[in-house]
XYZ file of C-alpha atoms in Angstrom:
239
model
C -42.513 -83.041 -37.055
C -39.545 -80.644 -36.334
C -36.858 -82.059 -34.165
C -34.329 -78.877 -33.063
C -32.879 -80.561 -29.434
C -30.313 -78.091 -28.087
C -27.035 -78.919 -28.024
C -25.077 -78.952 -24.911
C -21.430 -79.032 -24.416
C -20.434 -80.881 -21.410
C -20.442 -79.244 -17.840
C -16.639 -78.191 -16.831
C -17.603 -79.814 -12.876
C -17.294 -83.072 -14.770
C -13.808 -83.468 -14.252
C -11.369 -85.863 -14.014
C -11.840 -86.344 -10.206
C -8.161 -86.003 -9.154
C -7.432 -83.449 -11.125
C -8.421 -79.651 -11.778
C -7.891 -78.160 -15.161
C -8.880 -74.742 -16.883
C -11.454 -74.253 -20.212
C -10.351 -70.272 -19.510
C -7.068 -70.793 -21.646
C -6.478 -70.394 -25.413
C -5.660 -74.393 -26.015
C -9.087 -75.500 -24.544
C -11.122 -72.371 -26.182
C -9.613 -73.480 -29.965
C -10.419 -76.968 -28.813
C -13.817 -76.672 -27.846
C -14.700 -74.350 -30.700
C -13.274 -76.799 -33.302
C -15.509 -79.674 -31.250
C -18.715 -77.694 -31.207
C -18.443 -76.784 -34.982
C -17.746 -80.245 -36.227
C -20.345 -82.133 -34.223
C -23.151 -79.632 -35.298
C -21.619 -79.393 -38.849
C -22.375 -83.453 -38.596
C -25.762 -82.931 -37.525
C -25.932 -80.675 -40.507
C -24.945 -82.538 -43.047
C -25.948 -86.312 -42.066
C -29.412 -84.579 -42.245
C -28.828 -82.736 -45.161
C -27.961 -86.010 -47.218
C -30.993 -87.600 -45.449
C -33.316 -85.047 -47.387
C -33.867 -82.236 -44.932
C -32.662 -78.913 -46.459
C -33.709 -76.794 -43.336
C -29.660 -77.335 -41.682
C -28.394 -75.635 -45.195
C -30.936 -73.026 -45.427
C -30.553 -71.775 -42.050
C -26.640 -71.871 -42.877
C -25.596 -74.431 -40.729
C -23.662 -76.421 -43.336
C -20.188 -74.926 -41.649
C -17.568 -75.631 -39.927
C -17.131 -71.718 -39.130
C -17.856 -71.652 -35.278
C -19.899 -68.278 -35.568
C -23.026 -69.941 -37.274
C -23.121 -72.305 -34.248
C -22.247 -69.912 -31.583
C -25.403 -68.983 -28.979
C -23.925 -66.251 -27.236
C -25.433 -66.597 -23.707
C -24.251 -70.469 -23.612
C -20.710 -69.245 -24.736
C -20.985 -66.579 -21.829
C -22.599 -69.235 -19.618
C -19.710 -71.618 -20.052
C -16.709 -68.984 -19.870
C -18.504 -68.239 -16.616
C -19.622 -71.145 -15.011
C -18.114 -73.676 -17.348
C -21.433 -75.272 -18.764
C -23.287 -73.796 -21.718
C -24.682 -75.039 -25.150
C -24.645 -73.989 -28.873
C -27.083 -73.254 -31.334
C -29.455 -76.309 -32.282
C -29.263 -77.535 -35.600
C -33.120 -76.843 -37.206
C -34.123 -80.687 -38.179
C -37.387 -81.553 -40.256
C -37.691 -85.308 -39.692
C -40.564 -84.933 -42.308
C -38.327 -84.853 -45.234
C -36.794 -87.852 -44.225
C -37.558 -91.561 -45.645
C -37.296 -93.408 -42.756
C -37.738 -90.812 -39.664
C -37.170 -92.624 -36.431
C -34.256 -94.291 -38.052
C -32.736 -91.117 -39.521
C -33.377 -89.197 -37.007
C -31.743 -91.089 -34.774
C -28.488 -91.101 -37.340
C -28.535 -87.517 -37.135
C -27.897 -87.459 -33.930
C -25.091 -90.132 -33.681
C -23.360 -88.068 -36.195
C -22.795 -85.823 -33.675
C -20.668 -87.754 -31.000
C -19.453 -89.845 -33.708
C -17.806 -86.693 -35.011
C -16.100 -85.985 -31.779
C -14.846 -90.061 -31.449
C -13.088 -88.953 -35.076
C -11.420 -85.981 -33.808
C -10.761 -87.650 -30.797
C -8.980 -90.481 -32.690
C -7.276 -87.674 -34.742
C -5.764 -86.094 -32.069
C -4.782 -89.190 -30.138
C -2.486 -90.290 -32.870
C -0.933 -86.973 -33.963
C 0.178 -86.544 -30.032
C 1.460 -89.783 -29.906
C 3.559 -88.548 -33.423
C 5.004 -85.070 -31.753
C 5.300 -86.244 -28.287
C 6.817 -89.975 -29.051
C 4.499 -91.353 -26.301
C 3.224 -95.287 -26.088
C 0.087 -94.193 -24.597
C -2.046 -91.506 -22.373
C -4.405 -91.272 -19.467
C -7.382 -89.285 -18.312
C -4.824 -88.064 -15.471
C -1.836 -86.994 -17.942
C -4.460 -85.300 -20.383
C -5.653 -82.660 -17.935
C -1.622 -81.889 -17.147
C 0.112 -78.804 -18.707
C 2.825 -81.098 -21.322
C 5.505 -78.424 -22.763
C 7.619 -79.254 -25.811
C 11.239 -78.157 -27.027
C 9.943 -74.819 -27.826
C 7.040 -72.244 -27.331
C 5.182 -73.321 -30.604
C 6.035 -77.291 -29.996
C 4.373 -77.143 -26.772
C 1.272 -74.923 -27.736
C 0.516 -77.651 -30.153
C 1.078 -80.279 -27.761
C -1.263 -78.558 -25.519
C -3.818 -77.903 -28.310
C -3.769 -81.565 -29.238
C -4.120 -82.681 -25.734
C -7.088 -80.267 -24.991
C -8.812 -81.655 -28.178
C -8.176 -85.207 -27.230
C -9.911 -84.417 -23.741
C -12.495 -82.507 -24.882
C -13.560 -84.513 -27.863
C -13.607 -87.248 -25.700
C -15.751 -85.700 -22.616
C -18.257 -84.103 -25.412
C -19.088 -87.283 -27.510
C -19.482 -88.944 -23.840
C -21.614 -86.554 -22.213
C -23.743 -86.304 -25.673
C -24.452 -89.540 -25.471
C -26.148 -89.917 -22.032
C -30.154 -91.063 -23.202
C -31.505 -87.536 -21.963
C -33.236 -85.074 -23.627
C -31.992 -82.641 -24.927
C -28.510 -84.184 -25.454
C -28.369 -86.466 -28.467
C -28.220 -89.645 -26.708
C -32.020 -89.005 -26.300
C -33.039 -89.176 -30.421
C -30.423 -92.234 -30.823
C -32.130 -94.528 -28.181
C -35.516 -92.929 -30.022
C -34.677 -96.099 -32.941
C -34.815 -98.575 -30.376
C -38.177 -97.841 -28.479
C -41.099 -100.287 -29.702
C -43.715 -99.046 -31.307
C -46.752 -99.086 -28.721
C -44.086 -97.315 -25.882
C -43.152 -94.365 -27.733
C -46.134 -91.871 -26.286
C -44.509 -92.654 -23.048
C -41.264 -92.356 -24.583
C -42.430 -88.576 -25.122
C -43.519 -88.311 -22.387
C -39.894 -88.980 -21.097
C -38.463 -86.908 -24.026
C -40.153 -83.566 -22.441
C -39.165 -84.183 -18.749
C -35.842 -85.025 -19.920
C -34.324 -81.118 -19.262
C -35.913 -81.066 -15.615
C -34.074 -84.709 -14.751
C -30.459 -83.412 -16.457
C -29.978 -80.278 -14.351
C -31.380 -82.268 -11.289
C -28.446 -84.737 -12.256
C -25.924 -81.706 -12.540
C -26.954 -80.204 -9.924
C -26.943 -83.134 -7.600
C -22.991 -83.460 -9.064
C -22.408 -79.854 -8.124
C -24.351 -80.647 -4.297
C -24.636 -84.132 -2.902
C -22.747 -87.366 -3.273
C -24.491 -88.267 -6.347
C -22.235 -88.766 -9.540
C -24.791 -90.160 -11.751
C -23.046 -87.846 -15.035
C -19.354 -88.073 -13.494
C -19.509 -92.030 -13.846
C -21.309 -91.844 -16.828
C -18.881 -89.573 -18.967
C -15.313 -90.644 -17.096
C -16.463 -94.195 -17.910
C -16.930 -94.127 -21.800
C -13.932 -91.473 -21.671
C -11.385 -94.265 -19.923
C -13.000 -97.131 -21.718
C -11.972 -95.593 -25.226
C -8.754 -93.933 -24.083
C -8.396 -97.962 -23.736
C -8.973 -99.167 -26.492
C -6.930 -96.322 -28.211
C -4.144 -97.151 -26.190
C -4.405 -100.491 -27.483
C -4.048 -99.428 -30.970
């Protein structure tokens, strides 16, 4: 069975709620195209080493954003701030063991964006000589000793946020994000018809959630992604 679940980047309404920052600038743009094109390069290649050649022959096995690019979710998210890339084409057929690989395949994803995350958490603590960071200070404009100090600065604090926000938001058990395929591994066997079942509604009940965020008093994906993002900002912090 082919498994191809788009993948969405998160919505820019899910915001830090006292704050109000800008994807329409150069830091966040380089940031979010270096998030999208490592998470689907994960998908890529965690399936690739499971067996599936479809990610490489469909040329997915990059890290150049063009291959992931989709051109109306780039469009849809410089506009409107939410959008989506290109799926990565998955054949859970080649695969030895295809609930459990398949859900691996799409950890890799979010667990891409925890390493950049990480990444970037340290090397701003190294330029900025900070003892720590909040959701609060990473949506502020930090400037440096010098035009090229603090576009890196920025650059590192837009990729903190952003890697951050996308492995959280990925990781909500909807279809088509990939929190969906990792809770897949966990559903006993005589549930998992339902579990489709779920799996195809799962679209319809996501934009209901964002639009109820965009509408009513309803913050369902707010208190979702803001909570994983502060709970690892934590435990960074701790580090």
């Amino acid at each position: 069975m082919g498994n191809s679940p788009r993948r969405l980047w998160f919505p820019r309404f899910l915001r830090y709620p006292l704050q109000v920052t800008s994807f329409l600038n150069p830091t966040y743009i380089i940031a979010v195209l270096i998030a999208i094109s490592v998470h689907e390069w994960a998908h890529a290649f965690v399936a690739s080493r499971f067996g599936d050649p479809t990610p490489g022959q469909n040329g997915r096995l990059t890290l150049n954003p063009i291959a992931h690019l989709d051109l109306l979710g780039a469009i849809m998210f410089l506009v409107i701030g939410f959008g989506w890339a290109k799926p990565v084409p998955v054949d859970s057929r080649y695969f030895r063991h295809p609930k459990r690989d398949l859900s691996l395949v799409a950890l890799a994803g979010p667990f891409s964006n925890l390493v950049l995350a990480f990444i970037s958490f340290l090397l701003l603590l190294l330029v900025t000589h900070g003892n720590g960071f909040s959701l609060g200070s990473l949506l502020s404009n930090p400037t440096g000793p010098s035009p090229a100090w603090t576009i890196l600065i920025q650059i590192l604090n837009a990729s903190l946020f952003v890697n951050l926000a996308l492995m959280a938001f990925n990781l909500f058990p909807v279809a088509p994000l990939d929190g969906s395929n990792i809770v897949r591994q966990f559903i006993p066997y005589q549930y998992e018809e339902r579990y489709e079942d779920f799996v195809r509604i799962g679209p319809y009940i996501l934009i209901g959630l964002i639009v109820a965020e965009m509408f009513l008093p309803i913050h369902i994906l707010s208190a979702w992604v803001f909570g994983i993002m502060q709970f690892v900002l934590n435990i960074f912090n701790l580090i």
